[in-house]
PDB file of C-alpha atoms in Angstrom:
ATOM      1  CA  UNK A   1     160.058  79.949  14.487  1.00  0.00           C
ATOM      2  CA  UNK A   2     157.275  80.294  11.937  1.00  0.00           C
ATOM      3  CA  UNK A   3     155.610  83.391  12.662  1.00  0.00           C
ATOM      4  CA  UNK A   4     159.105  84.610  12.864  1.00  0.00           C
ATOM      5  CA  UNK A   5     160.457  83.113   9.646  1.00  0.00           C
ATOM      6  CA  UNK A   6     157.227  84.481   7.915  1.00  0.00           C
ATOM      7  CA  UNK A   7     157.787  88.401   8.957  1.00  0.00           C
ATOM      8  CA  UNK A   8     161.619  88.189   7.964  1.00  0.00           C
ATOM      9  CA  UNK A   9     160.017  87.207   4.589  1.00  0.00           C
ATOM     10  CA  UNK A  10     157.905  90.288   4.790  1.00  0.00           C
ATOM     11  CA  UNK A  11     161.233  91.917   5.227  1.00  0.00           C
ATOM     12  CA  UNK A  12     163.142  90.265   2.735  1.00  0.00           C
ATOM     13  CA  UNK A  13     160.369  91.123   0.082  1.00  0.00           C
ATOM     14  CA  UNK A  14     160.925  94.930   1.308  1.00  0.00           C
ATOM     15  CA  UNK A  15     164.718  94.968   0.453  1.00  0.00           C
ATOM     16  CA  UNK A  16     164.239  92.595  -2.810  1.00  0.00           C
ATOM     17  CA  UNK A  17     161.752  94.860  -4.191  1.00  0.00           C
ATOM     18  CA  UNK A  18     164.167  98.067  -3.724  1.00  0.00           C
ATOM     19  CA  UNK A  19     166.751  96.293  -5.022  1.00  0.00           C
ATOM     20  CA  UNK A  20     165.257  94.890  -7.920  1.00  0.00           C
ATOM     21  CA  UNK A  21     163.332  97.952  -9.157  1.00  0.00           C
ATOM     22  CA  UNK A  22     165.627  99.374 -11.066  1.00  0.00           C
ATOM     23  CA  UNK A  23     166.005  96.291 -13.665  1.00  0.00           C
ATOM     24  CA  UNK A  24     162.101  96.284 -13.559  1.00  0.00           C
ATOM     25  CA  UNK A  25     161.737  93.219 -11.266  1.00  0.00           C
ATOM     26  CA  UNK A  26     158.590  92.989  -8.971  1.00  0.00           C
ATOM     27  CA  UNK A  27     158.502  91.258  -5.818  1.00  0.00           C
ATOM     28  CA  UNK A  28     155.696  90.332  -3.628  1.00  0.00           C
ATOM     29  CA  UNK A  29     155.134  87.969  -0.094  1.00  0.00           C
ATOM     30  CA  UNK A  30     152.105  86.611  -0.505  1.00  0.00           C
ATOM     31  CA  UNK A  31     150.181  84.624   2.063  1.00  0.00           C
ATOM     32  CA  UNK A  32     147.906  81.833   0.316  1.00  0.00           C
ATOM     33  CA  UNK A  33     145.616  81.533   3.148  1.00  0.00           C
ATOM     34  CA  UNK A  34     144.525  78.261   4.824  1.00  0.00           C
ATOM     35  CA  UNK A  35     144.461  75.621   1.399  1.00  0.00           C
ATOM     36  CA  UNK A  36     143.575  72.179   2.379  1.00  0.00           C
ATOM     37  CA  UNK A  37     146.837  70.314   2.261  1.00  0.00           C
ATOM     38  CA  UNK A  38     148.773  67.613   3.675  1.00  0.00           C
ATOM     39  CA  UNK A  39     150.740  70.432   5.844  1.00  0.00           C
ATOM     40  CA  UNK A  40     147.864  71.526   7.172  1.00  0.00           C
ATOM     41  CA  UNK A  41     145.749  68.807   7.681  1.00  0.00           C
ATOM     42  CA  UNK A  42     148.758  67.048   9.201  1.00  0.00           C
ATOM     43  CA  UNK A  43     148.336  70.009  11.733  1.00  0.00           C
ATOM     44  CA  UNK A  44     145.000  69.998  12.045  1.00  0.00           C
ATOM     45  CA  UNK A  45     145.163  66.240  13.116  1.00  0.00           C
ATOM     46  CA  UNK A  46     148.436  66.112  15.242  1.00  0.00           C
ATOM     47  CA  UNK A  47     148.698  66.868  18.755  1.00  0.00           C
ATOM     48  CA  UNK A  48     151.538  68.892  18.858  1.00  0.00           C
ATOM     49  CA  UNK A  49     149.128  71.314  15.973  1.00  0.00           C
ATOM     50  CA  UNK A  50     145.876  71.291  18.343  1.00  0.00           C
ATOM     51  CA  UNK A  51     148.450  72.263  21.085  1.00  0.00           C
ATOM     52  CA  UNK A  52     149.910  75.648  19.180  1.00  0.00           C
ATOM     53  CA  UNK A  53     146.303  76.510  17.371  1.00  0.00           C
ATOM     54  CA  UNK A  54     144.379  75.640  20.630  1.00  0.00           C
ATOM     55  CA  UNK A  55     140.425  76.797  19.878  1.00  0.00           C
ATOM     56  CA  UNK A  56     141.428  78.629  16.443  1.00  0.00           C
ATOM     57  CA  UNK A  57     142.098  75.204  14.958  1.00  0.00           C
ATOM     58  CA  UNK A  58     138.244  75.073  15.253  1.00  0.00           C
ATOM     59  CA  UNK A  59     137.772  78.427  13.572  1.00  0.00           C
ATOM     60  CA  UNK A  60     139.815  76.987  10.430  1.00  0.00           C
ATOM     61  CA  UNK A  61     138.512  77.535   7.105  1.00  0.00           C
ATOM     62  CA  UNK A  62     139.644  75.590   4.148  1.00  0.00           C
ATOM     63  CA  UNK A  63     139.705  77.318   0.866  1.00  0.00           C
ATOM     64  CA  UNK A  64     139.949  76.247  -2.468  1.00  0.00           C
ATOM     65  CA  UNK A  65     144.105  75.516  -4.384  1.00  0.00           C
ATOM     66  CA  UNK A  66     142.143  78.261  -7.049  1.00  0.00           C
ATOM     67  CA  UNK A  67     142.143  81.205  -5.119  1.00  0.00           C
ATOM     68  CA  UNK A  68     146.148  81.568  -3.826  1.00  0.00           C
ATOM     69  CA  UNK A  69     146.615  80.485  -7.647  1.00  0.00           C
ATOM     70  CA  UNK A  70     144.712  83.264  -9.712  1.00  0.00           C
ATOM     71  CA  UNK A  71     146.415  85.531  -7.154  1.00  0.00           C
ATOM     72  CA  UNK A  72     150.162  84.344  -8.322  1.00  0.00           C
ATOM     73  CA  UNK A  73     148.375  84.497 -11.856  1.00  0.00           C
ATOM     74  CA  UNK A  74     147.215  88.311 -11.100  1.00  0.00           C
ATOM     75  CA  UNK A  75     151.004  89.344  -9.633  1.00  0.00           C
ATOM     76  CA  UNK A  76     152.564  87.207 -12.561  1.00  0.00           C
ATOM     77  CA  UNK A  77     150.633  89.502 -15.115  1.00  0.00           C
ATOM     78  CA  UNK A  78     152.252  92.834 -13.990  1.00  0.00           C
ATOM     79  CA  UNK A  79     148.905  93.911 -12.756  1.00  0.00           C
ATOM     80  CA  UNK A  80     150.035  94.930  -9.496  1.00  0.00           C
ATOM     81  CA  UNK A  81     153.462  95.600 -10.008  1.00  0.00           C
ATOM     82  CA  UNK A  82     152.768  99.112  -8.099  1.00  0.00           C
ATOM     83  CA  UNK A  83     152.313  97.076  -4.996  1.00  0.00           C
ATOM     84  CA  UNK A  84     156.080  95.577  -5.551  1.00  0.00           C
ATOM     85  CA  UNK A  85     157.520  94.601  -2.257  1.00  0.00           C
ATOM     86  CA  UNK A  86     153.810  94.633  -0.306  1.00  0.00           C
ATOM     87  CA  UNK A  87     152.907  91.618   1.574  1.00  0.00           C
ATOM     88  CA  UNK A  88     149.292  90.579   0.055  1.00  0.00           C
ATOM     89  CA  UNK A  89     146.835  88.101   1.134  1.00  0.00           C
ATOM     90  CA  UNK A  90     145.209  86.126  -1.625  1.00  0.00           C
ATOM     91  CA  UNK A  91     141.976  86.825  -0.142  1.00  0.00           C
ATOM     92  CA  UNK A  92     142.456  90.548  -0.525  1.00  0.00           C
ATOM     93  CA  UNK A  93     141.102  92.028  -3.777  1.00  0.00           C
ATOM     94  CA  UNK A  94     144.481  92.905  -5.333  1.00  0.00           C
ATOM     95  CA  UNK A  95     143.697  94.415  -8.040  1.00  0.00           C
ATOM     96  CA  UNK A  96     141.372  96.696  -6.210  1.00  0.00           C
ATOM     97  CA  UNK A  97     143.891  97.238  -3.798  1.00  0.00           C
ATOM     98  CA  UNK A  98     146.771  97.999  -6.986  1.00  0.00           C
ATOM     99  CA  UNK A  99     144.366 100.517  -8.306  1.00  0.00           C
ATOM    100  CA  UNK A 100     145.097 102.721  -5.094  1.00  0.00           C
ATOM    101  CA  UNK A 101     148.833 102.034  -5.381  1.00  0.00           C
ATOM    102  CA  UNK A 102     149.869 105.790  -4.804  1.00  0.00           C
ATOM    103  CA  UNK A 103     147.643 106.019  -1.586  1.00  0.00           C
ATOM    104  CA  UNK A 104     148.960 102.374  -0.518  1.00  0.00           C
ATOM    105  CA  UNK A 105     152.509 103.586  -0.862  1.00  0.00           C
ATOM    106  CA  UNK A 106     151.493 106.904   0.815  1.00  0.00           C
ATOM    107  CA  UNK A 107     149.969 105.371   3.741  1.00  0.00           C
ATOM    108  CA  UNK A 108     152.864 102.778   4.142  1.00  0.00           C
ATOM    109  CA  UNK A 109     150.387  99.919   3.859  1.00  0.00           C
ATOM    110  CA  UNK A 110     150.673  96.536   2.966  1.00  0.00           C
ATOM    111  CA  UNK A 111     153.942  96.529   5.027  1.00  0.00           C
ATOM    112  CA  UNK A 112     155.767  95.386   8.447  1.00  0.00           C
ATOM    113  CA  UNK A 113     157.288  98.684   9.872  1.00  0.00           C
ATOM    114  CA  UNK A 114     158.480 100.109  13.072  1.00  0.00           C
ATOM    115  CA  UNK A 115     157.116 103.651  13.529  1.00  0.00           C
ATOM    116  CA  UNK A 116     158.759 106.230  15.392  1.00  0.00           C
ATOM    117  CA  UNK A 117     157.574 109.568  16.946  1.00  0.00           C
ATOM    118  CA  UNK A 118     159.063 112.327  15.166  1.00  0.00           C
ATOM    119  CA  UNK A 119     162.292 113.491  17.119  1.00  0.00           C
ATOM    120  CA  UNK A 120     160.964 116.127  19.544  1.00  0.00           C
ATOM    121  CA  UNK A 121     157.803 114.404  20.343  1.00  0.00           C
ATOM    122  CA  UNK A 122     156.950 112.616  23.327  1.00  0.00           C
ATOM    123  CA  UNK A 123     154.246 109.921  24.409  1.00  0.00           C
ATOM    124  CA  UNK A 124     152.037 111.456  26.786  1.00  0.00           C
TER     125      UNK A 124
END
């Protein structure tokens, strides 16, 4: 249920986006990576957690409340509003990654999306 609420969110930014863009609105999913909270240390300490993570709950790396935030700061500014309805990691180095917005949107990136072979074509 969670990996699949979080794509139809991917989705939902996809459709928002279009549909906002005309009255200038910018939309964005944006994953905050793994912030030490009481959701996930509640995880992180509960069976039922160490059950559905297995050995990544070892891997787990805490980073700081500051990073997810200057990210929402970043999007908030318009900076990025090229990237409207992309799904962005706070990690990632958005503004960087705004800067190629035309090669972003060429490539289809940033994005969840079935692709299709071209009618005609066939897997071989």
């Amino acid at each position: 249920a969670y990996a699949s609420s979080k794509a139809a969110l991917v989705r939902l930014t996809d459709c928002l986006a279009a549909e906002t863009a005309p009255h200038g609105v910018s939309v964005f999913a944006l994953g905050p990576g793994t912030v030490r909270s009481d959701m996930s240390l509640g995880l992180a300490r509960s069976a039922a957690g160490r059950r559905w993570l297995g050995d990544a709950i070892a891997a787990l790396r805490f980073g700081p409340a500051e990073v997810p935030a200057a990210a929402v700061v970043l999007l908030a500014s318009g900076q990025a509003d090229d990237l409207s309805g992309r799904w962005l990691d706070a990690a990632d180095d958005i503004s960087g990654v705004a800067a190629q917005a035309a090669d972003v949107r060429a490539r289809d990136m940033f994005q969840l999306r079935r692709s299709k072979l071209p009618a005609g074509d066939a897997l071989t």
